[in-house]
Amino acid sequence: MKPAHWLGAAAICLAAPASAGPAGWPDLAPIRLRAGINQVPDIAGDGKPGSIRLDWHDNGNAWSYDIFTVKVNGSVATVEGKDRFTDSPHTGEDVIASVRFARGAHRGRATTFALISHRDVVESVPDPAVTTITLYALERNSGAGARYVFTRVAQMTPTRRYCHADMALNTELGFPLTKSYDGLPSIDGC
Protein backbone atom coordinates (compact mmCIF):
# COMPACT_ATOMS: atom_id res chain seq x y z
CA MET A 1 0.00 0.00 0.00
CA LYS A 2 1.30 3.45 -0.89
CA PRO A 3 2.04 5.83 2.02
CA ALA A 4 -0.77 8.19 0.96
CA HIS A 5 -3.27 5.30 0.98
CA TRP A 6 -2.01 4.07 4.34
CA LEU A 7 -2.44 7.56 5.85
CA GLY A 8 -5.97 7.77 4.45
CA ALA A 9 -6.84 4.36 5.92
CA ALA A 10 -5.33 5.36 9.27
CA ALA A 11 -7.37 8.57 9.33
CA ILE A 12 -10.56 6.62 8.72
CA CYS A 13 -9.71 4.19 11.52
CA LEU A 14 -8.90 7.00 13.93
CA ALA A 15 -12.17 8.77 13.14
CA ALA A 16 -14.30 5.64 13.56
CA PRO A 17 -16.97 6.01 16.24
CA ALA A 18 -16.55 4.23 19.56
CA SER A 19 -20.15 3.07 19.24
CA ALA A 20 -23.58 4.39 18.50
CA GLY A 21 -24.38 4.28 22.24
CA PRO A 22 -27.94 4.19 23.51
CA ALA A 23 -30.85 5.02 21.21
CA GLY A 24 -30.85 8.70 20.35
CA TRP A 25 -27.14 9.21 21.14
CA PRO A 26 -24.87 10.32 18.27
CA ASP A 27 -21.99 8.26 16.94
CA LEU A 28 -18.96 9.47 18.86
CA ALA A 29 -15.27 9.34 17.92
CA PRO A 30 -13.08 9.75 21.03
CA ILE A 31 -10.52 12.55 21.14
CA ARG A 32 -7.27 11.43 22.76
CA LEU A 33 -5.67 14.18 24.82
CA ARG A 34 -2.14 14.75 26.05
CA ALA A 35 -1.04 17.11 28.83
CA GLY A 36 -1.04 20.73 27.66
CA ILE A 37 -2.88 22.31 24.75
CA ASN A 38 -4.58 20.02 22.23
CA GLN A 39 -5.62 21.83 19.03
CA VAL A 40 -9.04 20.88 17.61
CA PRO A 41 -9.87 22.29 14.16
CA ASP A 42 -13.48 23.45 13.71
CA ILE A 43 -14.09 22.59 17.36
CA ALA A 44 -17.74 23.76 17.46
CA GLY A 45 -18.73 23.07 13.86
CA ASP A 46 -18.76 26.71 12.79
CA GLY A 47 -15.29 26.81 11.23
CA LYS A 48 -13.51 28.40 14.19
CA PRO A 49 -10.37 26.75 15.60
CA GLY A 50 -10.26 25.64 19.20
CA SER A 51 -8.35 23.76 21.83
CA ILE A 52 -8.74 21.55 24.86
CA ARG A 53 -6.15 22.21 27.53
CA LEU A 54 -5.38 19.40 29.98
CA ASP A 55 -3.68 20.35 33.24
CA TRP A 56 -3.06 18.45 36.50
CA HIS A 57 -3.90 19.91 39.93
CA ASP A 58 -1.64 18.05 42.36
CA ASN A 59 -2.86 17.98 45.96
CA GLY A 60 -0.16 15.50 47.00
CA ASN A 61 -2.82 12.97 47.94
CA ALA A 62 -5.60 10.83 46.46
CA TRP A 63 -7.73 13.91 45.73
CA SER A 64 -5.63 15.45 42.91
CA TYR A 65 -7.47 15.96 39.64
CA ASP A 66 -7.31 16.93 35.96
CA ILE A 67 -8.57 20.30 34.72
CA PHE A 68 -9.94 20.54 31.16
CA THR A 69 -10.37 24.01 29.63
CA VAL A 70 -12.04 24.28 26.22
CA LYS A 71 -11.56 27.35 24.04
CA VAL A 72 -13.18 28.35 20.76
CA ASN A 73 -11.24 30.99 18.82
CA GLY A 74 -9.64 32.10 22.12
CA SER A 75 -12.93 32.30 24.08
CA VAL A 76 -13.42 29.89 27.02
CA ALA A 77 -16.50 27.65 26.66
CA THR A 78 -18.58 27.02 29.76
CA VAL A 79 -20.49 24.04 31.10
CA GLU A 80 -23.30 24.60 33.58
CA GLY A 81 -21.87 28.03 34.46
CA LYS A 82 -18.30 26.79 35.04
CA ASP A 83 -15.32 27.61 32.84
CA ARG A 84 -13.75 24.15 33.06
CA PHE A 85 -14.33 20.45 33.56
CA THR A 86 -12.64 18.49 36.35
CA ASP A 87 -12.42 14.78 36.99
CA SER A 88 -11.93 12.85 40.24
CA PRO A 89 -9.45 10.02 39.69
CA HIS A 90 -9.02 9.28 43.42
CA THR A 91 -6.32 6.56 43.51
CA GLY A 92 -6.69 5.66 39.83
CA GLU A 93 -8.01 2.20 40.69
CA ASP A 94 -11.47 3.52 41.56
CA VAL A 95 -12.05 6.69 39.51
CA ILE A 96 -15.10 8.57 40.80
CA ALA A 97 -15.58 10.97 37.88
CA SER A 98 -14.14 10.76 34.39
CA VAL A 99 -14.16 13.45 31.69
CA ARG A 100 -13.73 12.42 28.05
CA PHE A 101 -14.13 14.31 24.78
CA ALA A 102 -15.35 13.13 21.39
CA ARG A 103 -16.38 14.35 17.94
CA GLY A 104 -19.83 13.74 16.53
CA ALA A 105 -22.83 15.43 14.96
CA HIS A 106 -25.35 17.61 16.80
CA ARG A 107 -28.18 19.54 15.11
CA GLY A 108 -26.78 18.71 11.68
CA ARG A 109 -23.18 19.81 12.19
CA ALA A 110 -19.97 18.26 13.46
CA THR A 111 -18.99 19.40 16.93
CA THR A 112 -17.13 18.44 20.08
CA PHE A 113 -18.85 16.54 22.86
CA ALA A 114 -17.90 16.15 26.51
CA LEU A 115 -18.85 13.00 28.39
CA ILE A 116 -18.90 12.92 32.17
CA SER A 117 -19.11 9.56 33.87
CA HIS A 118 -19.80 10.05 37.58
CA ARG A 119 -20.06 7.39 40.31
CA ASP A 120 -22.37 8.29 43.20
CA VAL A 121 -20.19 7.05 46.06
CA VAL A 122 -22.27 6.41 49.19
CA GLU A 123 -20.02 4.80 51.82
CA SER A 124 -16.64 3.72 50.47
CA VAL A 125 -14.95 4.91 47.25
CA PRO A 126 -13.94 1.40 46.04
CA ASP A 127 -17.50 -0.01 46.41
CA PRO A 128 -19.69 -0.50 43.33
CA ALA A 129 -21.78 2.65 42.81
CA VAL A 130 -24.65 3.93 40.70
CA THR A 131 -23.02 5.71 37.75
CA THR A 132 -24.48 8.43 35.56
CA ILE A 133 -23.09 9.29 32.13
CA THR A 134 -23.92 12.77 30.83
CA LEU A 135 -23.34 13.95 27.26
CA TYR A 136 -22.76 17.64 26.47
CA ALA A 137 -22.52 19.21 22.98
CA LEU A 138 -20.41 22.30 22.31
CA GLU A 139 -22.39 24.99 20.53
CA ARG A 140 -22.60 28.73 20.06
CA ASN A 141 -24.57 30.38 22.87
CA SER A 142 -27.70 32.11 21.63
CA GLY A 143 -28.29 33.86 24.97
CA ALA A 144 -26.31 36.02 27.35
CA GLY A 145 -23.00 34.90 28.82
CA ALA A 146 -20.14 32.97 27.28
CA ARG A 147 -20.03 32.82 23.48
CA TYR A 148 -19.78 29.02 23.50
CA VAL A 149 -21.38 26.57 25.91
CA PHE A 150 -21.59 22.85 26.44
CA THR A 151 -25.29 22.01 26.46
CA ARG A 152 -26.55 18.80 28.09
CA VAL A 153 -28.06 16.69 25.31
CA ALA A 154 -28.38 13.24 26.89
CA GLN A 155 -27.97 11.37 30.14
CA MET A 156 -28.12 7.74 31.17
CA THR A 157 -27.89 5.83 34.43
CA PRO A 158 -27.08 2.16 33.70
CA THR A 159 -28.51 -0.54 35.95
CA ARG A 160 -25.01 -2.01 36.42
CA ARG A 161 -23.01 -0.52 39.31
CA TYR A 162 -19.40 0.43 38.62
CA CYS A 163 -16.16 0.65 40.63
CA HIS A 164 -14.44 2.79 37.97
CA ALA A 165 -15.99 5.65 35.95
CA ASP A 166 -13.84 4.94 32.86
CA MET A 167 -15.03 1.33 32.77
CA ALA A 168 -18.64 2.60 32.68
CA LEU A 169 -17.79 4.57 29.51
CA ASN A 170 -16.09 1.51 28.05
CA THR A 171 -18.87 -0.95 28.86
CA GLU A 172 -21.84 1.30 28.09
CA LEU A 173 -20.52 3.29 25.10
CA GLY A 174 -17.55 1.33 23.78
CA PHE A 175 -15.12 4.14 24.62
CA PRO A 176 -11.54 2.88 24.76
CA LEU A 177 -9.96 2.87 28.19
CA THR A 178 -7.35 5.54 28.84
CA LYS A 179 -3.68 4.58 28.63
CA SER A 180 -3.46 5.21 32.36
CA TYR A 181 -6.40 2.92 33.24
CA ASP A 182 -5.50 1.27 36.54
CA GLY A 183 -8.77 -0.45 37.47
CA LEU A 184 -9.62 -4.12 37.28
CA PRO A 185 -10.22 -5.57 33.81
CA SER A 186 -13.75 -6.77 34.67
CA ILE A 187 -16.87 -5.41 32.92
CA ASP A 188 -17.65 -3.16 35.94
CA GLY A 189 -14.08 -2.36 37.04
CA CYS A 190 -14.66 -4.13 40.38
mmCIF file of N, CA, C and O in Angstrom, residues 140-188:
data_model
loop_
_atom_site.group_PDB
_atom_site.id
_atom_site.type_symbol
_atom_site.label_atom_id
_atom_site.label_comp_id
_atom_site.label_asym_id
_atom_site.label_seq_id
_atom_site.Cartn_x
_atom_site.Cartn_y
_atom_site.Cartn_z
ATOM 1 N N ARG A 140 -22.599 27.272 19.866
ATOM 2 C CA ARG A 140 -22.601 28.725 20.064
ATOM 3 C C ARG A 140 -23.776 29.074 20.966
ATOM 4 O O ARG A 140 -24.868 28.558 20.803
ATOM 5 N N ASN A 141 -23.534 29.956 21.924
ATOM 6 C CA ASN A 141 -24.566 30.376 22.865
ATOM 7 C C ASN A 141 -25.470 31.411 22.206
ATOM 8 O O ASN A 141 -24.992 32.419 21.692
ATOM 9 N N SER A 142 -26.762 31.153 22.225
ATOM 10 C CA SER A 142 -27.702 32.107 21.631
ATOM 11 C C SER A 142 -28.198 33.123 22.647
ATOM 12 O O SER A 142 -28.883 34.073 22.290
ATOM 13 N N GLY A 143 -27.847 32.936 23.922
ATOM 14 C CA GLY A 143 -28.286 33.864 24.970
ATOM 15 C C GLY A 143 -27.134 34.686 25.506
ATOM 16 O O GLY A 143 -26.080 34.813 24.883
ATOM 17 N N ALA A 144 -27.339 35.218 26.693
ATOM 18 C CA ALA A 144 -26.310 36.024 27.347
ATOM 19 C C ALA A 144 -25.249 35.111 27.955
ATOM 20 O O ALA A 144 -25.488 33.944 28.215
ATOM 21 N N GLY A 145 -24.072 35.671 28.191
ATOM 22 C CA GLY A 145 -23.000 34.903 28.823
ATOM 23 C C GLY A 145 -21.915 34.531 27.830
ATOM 24 O O GLY A 145 -21.683 35.226 26.844
ATOM 25 N N ALA A 146 -21.256 33.426 28.118
ATOM 26 C CA ALA A 146 -20.140 32.966 27.284
ATOM 27 C C ALA A 146 -20.593 32.761 25.839
ATOM 28 O O ALA A 146 -21.743 32.394 25.583
ATOM 29 N N ARG A 147 -19.690 32.977 24.905
ATOM 30 C CA ARG A 147 -20.026 32.820 23.482
ATOM 31 C C ARG A 147 -20.310 31.368 23.113
ATOM 32 O O ARG A 147 -21.118 31.092 22.245
ATOM 33 N N TYR A 148 -19.598 30.442 23.780
ATOM 34 C CA TYR A 148 -19.783 29.016 23.498
ATOM 35 C C TYR A 148 -20.064 28.281 24.795
ATOM 36 O O TYR A 148 -19.455 28.577 25.825
ATOM 37 N N VAL A 149 -20.979 27.332 24.724
ATOM 38 C CA VAL A 149 -21.375 26.574 25.906
ATOM 39 C C VAL A 149 -21.495 25.094 25.556
ATOM 40 O O VAL A 149 -21.750 24.729 24.411
ATOM 41 N N PHE A 150 -21.288 24.269 26.559
ATOM 42 C CA PHE A 150 -21.587 22.852 26.443
ATOM 43 C C PHE A 150 -23.004 22.664 26.981
ATOM 44 O O PHE A 150 -23.277 22.966 28.149
ATOM 45 N N THR A 151 -23.894 22.209 26.115
ATOM 46 C CA THR A 151 -25.292 22.006 26.464
ATOM 47 C C THR A 151 -25.544 20.528 26.706
ATOM 48 O O THR A 151 -25.140 19.688 25.893
ATOM 49 N N ARG A 152 -26.216 20.208 27.800
ATOM 50 C CA ARG A 152 -26.553 18.805 28.088
ATOM 51 C C ARG A 152 -27.551 18.315 27.040
ATOM 52 O O ARG A 152 -28.604 18.907 26.844
ATOM 53 N N VAL A 153 -27.180 17.223 26.349
ATOM 54 C CA VAL A 153 -28.059 16.693 25.307
ATOM 55 C C VAL A 153 -28.567 15.289 25.613
ATOM 56 O O VAL A 153 -29.546 14.844 25.015
ATOM 57 N N ALA A 154 -27.925 14.590 26.541
ATOM 58 C CA ALA A 154 -28.383 13.241 26.893
ATOM 59 C C ALA A 154 -27.787 12.834 28.227
ATOM 60 O O ALA A 154 -26.744 13.343 28.641
ATOM 61 N N GLN A 155 -28.470 11.895 28.871
ATOM 62 C CA GLN A 155 -27.967 11.370 30.142
ATOM 63 C C GLN A 155 -28.508 9.962 30.316
ATOM 64 O O GLN A 155 -29.640 9.667 29.920
ATOM 65 N N MET A 156 -27.682 9.104 30.891
ATOM 66 C CA MET A 156 -28.119 7.740 31.165
ATOM 67 C C MET A 156 -27.563 7.284 32.506
ATOM 68 O O MET A 156 -26.488 7.703 32.917
ATOM 69 N N THR A 157 -28.335 6.442 33.189
ATOM 70 C CA THR A 157 -27.888 5.825 34.430
ATOM 71 C C THR A 157 -28.074 4.323 34.254
ATOM 72 O O THR A 157 -29.190 3.818 34.363
ATOM 73 N N PRO A 158 -26.982 3.612 33.923
ATOM 74 C CA PRO A 158 -27.084 2.162 33.699
ATOM 75 C C PRO A 158 -27.527 1.432 34.969
ATOM 76 O O PRO A 158 -27.320 1.924 36.084
ATOM 77 N N THR A 159 -28.112 0.272 34.792
ATOM 78 C CA THR A 159 -28.512 -0.536 35.945
ATOM 79 C C THR A 159 -27.292 -1.157 36.621
ATOM 80 O O THR A 159 -27.305 -1.384 37.827
ATOM 81 N N ARG A 160 -26.242 -1.442 35.855
ATOM 82 C CA ARG A 160 -25.013 -2.006 36.423
ATOM 83 C C ARG A 160 -24.322 -0.969 37.297
ATOM 84 O O ARG A 160 -24.257 0.204 36.961
ATOM 85 N N ARG A 161 -23.793 -1.401 38.434
ATOM 86 C CA ARG A 161 -23.009 -0.520 39.308
ATOM 87 C C ARG A 161 -21.539 -0.682 38.947
ATOM 88 O O ARG A 161 -21.091 -1.768 38.615
ATOM 89 N N TYR A 162 -20.802 0.425 39.040
ATOM 90 C CA TYR A 162 -19.400 0.433 38.624
ATOM 91 C C TYR A 162 -18.467 0.828 39.761
ATOM 92 O O TYR A 162 -18.829 1.624 40.625
ATOM 93 N N CYS A 163 -17.229 0.293 39.693
ATOM 94 C CA CYS A 163 -16.156 0.649 40.627
ATOM 95 C C CYS A 163 -15.156 1.605 39.982
ATOM 96 O O CYS A 163 -14.191 2.021 40.613
ATOM 97 N N HIS A 164 -15.363 1.930 38.707
ATOM 98 C CA HIS A 164 -14.442 2.790 37.969
ATOM 99 C C HIS A 164 -15.237 3.514 36.880
ATOM 100 O O HIS A 164 -15.872 2.869 36.039
ATOM 101 N N ALA A 165 -15.207 4.860 36.901
ATOM 102 C CA ALA A 165 -15.995 5.652 35.953
ATOM 103 C C ALA A 165 -15.583 5.421 34.501
ATOM 104 O O ALA A 165 -16.433 5.425 33.602
ATOM 105 N N ASP A 166 -14.284 5.210 34.228
ATOM 106 C CA ASP A 166 -13.844 4.940 32.856
ATOM 107 C C ASP A 166 -14.392 3.615 32.332
ATOM 108 O O ASP A 166 -14.713 3.494 31.157
ATOM 109 N N MET A 167 -14.498 2.619 33.208
ATOM 110 C CA MET A 167 -15.032 1.334 32.767
ATOM 111 C C MET A 167 -16.509 1.467 32.395
ATOM 112 O O MET A 167 -16.988 0.782 31.499
ATOM 113 N N ALA A 168 -17.237 2.359 33.050
ATOM 114 C CA ALA A 168 -18.639 2.603 32.676
ATOM 115 C C ALA A 168 -18.710 3.126 31.243
ATOM 116 O O ALA A 168 -19.553 2.683 30.451
ATOM 117 N N LEU A 169 -17.820 4.048 30.884
ATOM 118 C CA LEU A 169 -17.792 4.568 29.510
ATOM 119 C C LEU A 169 -17.423 3.475 28.516
ATOM 120 O O LEU A 169 -17.952 3.419 27.408
ATOM 121 N N ASN A 170 -16.511 2.608 28.911
ATOM 122 C CA ASN A 170 -16.086 1.515 28.050
ATOM 123 C C ASN A 170 -17.214 0.500 27.852
ATOM 124 O O ASN A 170 -17.532 0.122 26.726
ATOM 125 N N THR A 171 -17.823 0.072 28.929
ATOM 126 C CA THR A 171 -18.871 -0.952 28.864
ATOM 127 C C THR A 171 -20.141 -0.419 28.200
ATOM 128 O O THR A 171 -20.724 -1.091 27.347
ATOM 129 N N GLU A 172 -20.566 0.768 28.573
ATOM 130 C CA GLU A 172 -21.845 1.302 28.094
ATOM 131 C C GLU A 172 -21.768 1.926 26.705
ATOM 132 O O GLU A 172 -22.729 1.845 25.946
ATOM 133 N N LEU A 173 -20.630 2.560 26.364
ATOM 134 C CA LEU A 173 -20.523 3.295 25.104
ATOM 135 C C LEU A 173 -19.434 2.788 24.163
ATOM 136 O O LEU A 173 -19.288 3.305 23.063
ATOM 137 N N GLY A 174 -18.632 1.832 24.623
ATOM 138 C CA GLY A 174 -17.553 1.330 23.781
ATOM 139 C C GLY A 174 -16.348 2.245 23.723
ATOM 140 O O GLY A 174 -15.478 2.079 22.870
ATOM 141 N N PHE A 175 -16.269 3.247 24.613
ATOM 142 C CA PHE A 175 -15.116 4.140 24.625
ATOM 143 C C PHE A 175 -13.881 3.355 25.037
ATOM 144 O O PHE A 175 -13.924 2.593 25.995
ATOM 145 N N PRO A 176 -12.764 3.562 24.349
ATOM 146 C CA PRO A 176 -11.536 2.878 24.759
ATOM 147 C C PRO A 176 -11.088 3.369 26.133
ATOM 148 O O PRO A 176 -11.314 4.525 26.487
ATOM 149 N N LEU A 177 -10.495 2.479 26.883
ATOM 150 C CA LEU A 177 -9.957 2.867 28.186
ATOM 151 C C LEU A 177 -8.757 3.778 27.981
ATOM 152 O O LEU A 177 -8.055 3.691 26.969
ATOM 153 N N THR A 178 -8.504 4.656 28.933
ATOM 154 C CA THR A 178 -7.349 5.536 28.844
ATOM 155 C C THR A 178 -6.071 4.715 28.988
ATOM 156 O O THR A 178 -6.089 3.618 29.550
ATOM 157 N N LYS A 179 -4.969 5.263 28.497
ATOM 158 C CA LYS A 179 -3.681 4.578 28.632
ATOM 159 C C LYS A 179 -3.308 4.386 30.095
ATOM 160 O O LYS A 179 -2.613 3.452 30.452
ATOM 161 N N SER A 180 -3.798 5.280 30.943
ATOM 162 C CA SER A 180 -3.461 5.210 32.364
ATOM 163 C C SER A 180 -4.468 4.391 33.176
ATOM 164 O O SER A 180 -4.398 4.388 34.402
ATOM 165 N N TYR A 181 -5.390 3.696 32.506
ATOM 166 C CA TYR A 181 -6.403 2.923 33.236
ATOM 167 C C TYR A 181 -5.728 1.977 34.222
ATOM 168 O O TYR A 181 -4.841 1.210 33.858
ATOM 169 N N ASP A 182 -6.137 2.056 35.489
ATOM 170 C CA ASP A 182 -5.499 1.271 36.540
ATOM 171 C C ASP A 182 -6.516 0.448 37.331
ATOM 172 O O ASP A 182 -6.218 -0.054 38.399
ATOM 173 N N GLY A 183 -7.749 0.341 36.790
ATOM 174 C CA GLY A 183 -8.772 -0.453 37.469
ATOM 175 C C GLY A 183 -8.683 -1.911 37.076
ATOM 176 O O GLY A 183 -7.837 -2.311 36.278
ATOM 177 N N LEU A 184 -9.567 -2.704 37.629
ATOM 178 C CA LEU A 184 -9.617 -4.125 37.284
ATOM 179 C C LEU A 184 -10.168 -4.299 35.880
ATOM 180 O O LEU A 184 -10.975 -3.478 35.413
ATOM 181 N N PRO A 185 -9.781 -5.374 35.193
ATOM 182 C CA PRO A 185 -10.221 -5.567 33.806
ATOM 183 C C PRO A 185 -11.625 -6.149 33.661
ATOM 184 O O PRO A 185 -12.031 -6.518 32.576
ATOM 185 N N SER A 186 -12.394 -6.223 34.740
ATOM 186 C CA SER A 186 -13.751 -6.775 34.672
ATOM 187 C C SER A 186 -14.714 -5.771 34.018
ATOM 188 O O SER A 186 -14.405 -4.593 33.893
ATOM 189 N N ILE A 187 -15.887 -6.228 33.642
ATOM 190 C CA ILE A 187 -16.870 -5.408 32.923
ATOM 191 C C ILE A 187 -17.324 -4.197 33.739
ATOM 192 O O ILE A 187 -17.732 -3.186 33.186
ATOM 193 N N ASP A 188 -17.228 -4.269 35.082
ATOM 194 C CA ASP A 188 -17.647 -3.163 35.938
ATOM 195 C C ASP A 188 -16.487 -2.469 36.648
ATOM 196 O O ASP A 188 -16.681 -1.559 37.441
#
